[in-house]
mmCIF file of C-alpha atoms in Angstrom:
data_model
loop_
_atom_site.group_PDB
_atom_site.id
_atom_site.type_symbol
_atom_site.label_atom_id
_atom_site.label_comp_id
_atom_site.label_asym_id
_atom_site.label_seq_id
_atom_site.Cartn_x
_atom_site.Cartn_y
_atom_site.Cartn_z
ATOM 1 C CA UNK D 1 7.042 -0.220 15.969
ATOM 2 C CA UNK D 2 8.363 -2.512 18.106
ATOM 3 C CA UNK D 3 6.862 -4.393 21.015
ATOM 4 C CA UNK D 4 8.203 -6.223 24.101
ATOM 5 C CA UNK D 5 10.550 -8.536 22.133
ATOM 6 C CA UNK D 6 12.031 -6.301 20.309
ATOM 7 C CA UNK D 7 11.017 -7.736 16.751
ATOM 8 C CA UNK D 8 7.751 -6.109 14.441
ATOM 9 C CA UNK D 9 4.487 -7.723 14.204
ATOM 10 C CA UNK D 10 3.041 -9.329 11.416
ATOM 11 C CA UNK D 11 1.224 -6.214 9.768
ATOM 12 C CA UNK D 12 4.489 -4.068 10.807
ATOM 13 C CA UNK D 13 6.374 -5.571 8.904
ATOM 14 C CA UNK D 14 3.344 -6.447 6.056
ATOM 15 C CA UNK D 15 2.654 -2.618 5.637
ATOM 16 C CA UNK D 16 6.984 -2.150 5.656
ATOM 17 C CA UNK D 17 6.732 -4.101 2.722
ATOM 18 C CA UNK D 18 4.280 -2.911 0.696
ATOM 19 C CA UNK D 19 5.195 0.304 0.644
ATOM 20 C CA UNK D 20 8.497 -0.390 -0.457
ATOM 21 C CA UNK D 21 7.112 -3.049 -3.373
ATOM 22 C CA UNK D 22 3.686 -0.345 -3.540
ATOM 23 C CA UNK D 23 6.909 1.889 -4.528
ATOM 24 C CA UNK D 24 9.612 1.045 -5.673
ATOM 25 C CA UNK D 25 6.494 -0.292 -8.625
ATOM 26 C CA UNK D 26 5.140 2.869 -8.690
ATOM 27 C CA UNK D 27 9.312 4.604 -9.901
ATOM 28 C CA UNK D 28 9.455 1.890 -12.289
ATOM 29 C CA UNK D 29 5.738 2.836 -14.309
ATOM 30 C CA UNK D 30 6.953 6.461 -14.214
ATOM 31 C CA UNK D 31 10.471 6.203 -14.907
ATOM 32 C CA UNK D 32 10.412 6.329 -18.390
ATOM 33 C CA UNK D 33 8.356 9.489 -18.668
ATOM 34 C CA UNK D 34 10.801 11.166 -15.719
ATOM 35 C CA UNK D 35 14.049 10.340 -18.020
ATOM 36 C CA UNK D 36 12.346 12.354 -21.432
ATOM 37 C CA UNK D 37 11.246 15.015 -18.900
ATOM 38 C CA UNK D 38 7.290 14.897 -19.610
ATOM 39 C CA UNK D 39 7.534 14.310 -15.340
ATOM 40 C CA UNK D 40 9.276 16.297 -13.144
ATOM 41 C CA UNK D 41 11.496 15.020 -9.690
ATOM 42 C CA UNK D 42 8.908 16.485 -7.825
ATOM 43 C CA UNK D 43 5.657 14.670 -9.183
ATOM 44 C CA UNK D 44 7.664 10.521 -9.530
ATOM 45 C CA UNK D 45 8.265 11.583 -6.163
ATOM 46 C CA UNK D 46 5.533 12.147 -4.352
ATOM 47 C CA UNK D 47 3.474 9.764 -6.468
ATOM 48 C CA UNK D 48 5.696 7.271 -5.476
ATOM 49 C CA UNK D 49 4.803 8.367 -1.929
ATOM 50 C CA UNK D 50 0.830 8.351 -2.282
ATOM 51 C CA UNK D 51 1.994 5.455 -3.446
ATOM 52 C CA UNK D 52 3.538 3.486 -0.810
ATOM 53 C CA UNK D 53 1.695 5.021 2.342
ATOM 54 C CA UNK D 54 -2.079 3.024 0.771
ATOM 55 C CA UNK D 55 0.189 0.246 -0.717
ATOM 56 C CA UNK D 56 1.945 -0.120 2.438
ATOM 57 C CA UNK D 57 -1.779 0.702 4.671
ATOM 58 C CA UNK D 58 -2.923 -1.899 3.015
ATOM 59 C CA UNK D 59 -1.360 -4.987 2.911
ATOM 60 C CA UNK D 60 -0.603 -4.130 6.912
ATOM 61 C CA UNK D 61 -4.692 -4.026 7.638
ATOM 62 C CA UNK D 62 -4.715 -7.410 5.157
ATOM 63 C CA UNK D 63 -2.334 -9.181 6.967
ATOM 64 C CA UNK D 64 -3.391 -7.855 10.244
ATOM 65 C CA UNK D 65 -7.292 -9.134 9.565
ATOM 66 C CA UNK D 66 -5.785 -12.246 8.149
ATOM 67 C CA UNK D 67 -4.211 -13.170 11.946
ATOM 68 C CA UNK D 68 -6.981 -12.365 13.943
ATOM 69 C CA UNK D 69 -8.653 -15.657 10.953
ATOM 70 C CA UNK D 70 -5.819 -18.097 12.317
ATOM 71 C CA UNK D 71 -6.509 -21.028 11.513
ATOM 72 C CA UNK D 72 -9.118 -21.085 8.951
ATOM 73 C CA UNK D 73 -7.135 -20.793 5.797
ATOM 74 C CA UNK D 74 -9.971 -20.244 3.188
ATOM 75 C CA UNK D 75 -12.071 -17.987 5.135
ATOM 76 C CA UNK D 76 -8.590 -16.257 5.979
ATOM 77 C CA UNK D 77 -7.624 -15.745 1.587
ATOM 78 C CA UNK D 78 -10.655 -14.638 1.193
ATOM 79 C CA UNK D 79 -10.390 -12.182 3.809
ATOM 80 C CA UNK D 80 -7.424 -10.786 2.714
ATOM 81 C CA UNK D 81 -8.847 -10.660 -1.204
ATOM 82 C CA UNK D 82 -11.540 -8.356 0.310
ATOM 83 C CA UNK D 83 -10.037 -6.323 2.168
ATOM 84 C CA UNK D 84 -7.291 -5.689 0.169
ATOM 85 C CA UNK D 85 -9.268 -4.710 -2.833
ATOM 86 C CA UNK D 86 -11.946 -2.674 -0.358
ATOM 87 C CA UNK D 87 -8.637 -1.040 1.135
ATOM 88 C CA UNK D 88 -7.235 -0.049 -2.397
ATOM 89 C CA UNK D 89 -10.684 1.163 -3.342
ATOM 90 C CA UNK D 90 -11.371 3.996 -0.508
ATOM 91 C CA UNK D 91 -7.753 4.800 -1.099
ATOM 92 C CA UNK D 92 -8.665 5.200 -5.255
ATOM 93 C CA UNK D 93 -11.867 7.024 -3.448
ATOM 94 C CA UNK D 94 -10.587 10.046 -1.583
ATOM 95 C CA UNK D 95 -6.920 10.139 -3.132
ATOM 96 C CA UNK D 96 -9.797 11.595 -6.083
ATOM 97 C CA UNK D 97 -12.044 13.140 -4.097
ATOM 98 C CA UNK D 98 -9.038 14.755 -2.530
ATOM 99 C CA UNK D 99 -7.535 16.012 -6.233
ATOM 100 C CA UNK D 100 -10.907 16.937 -7.417
ATOM 101 C CA UNK D 101 -9.930 19.866 -4.622
#
């Protein structure tokens, strides 16, 4: 994940931060149910991992596309919002279709 200067690109950093934030938010959201015994540890970890992958992928892709729009702040902001929303929508659709099977 590093380039020739041993530094992560902005998209890679955004992917890591997105994954950490998404996984943490998922655990925080499910913690009460887990504490009450309504949700076992395997389900909590599985859901957190799926959420981390989704948010990491969306954050990385959004940052990559926004970098390509550098120098145009309004277009860059609209790109970030639209790619982020579309990415989350598509990942939710894929997840739902996999759960139905």
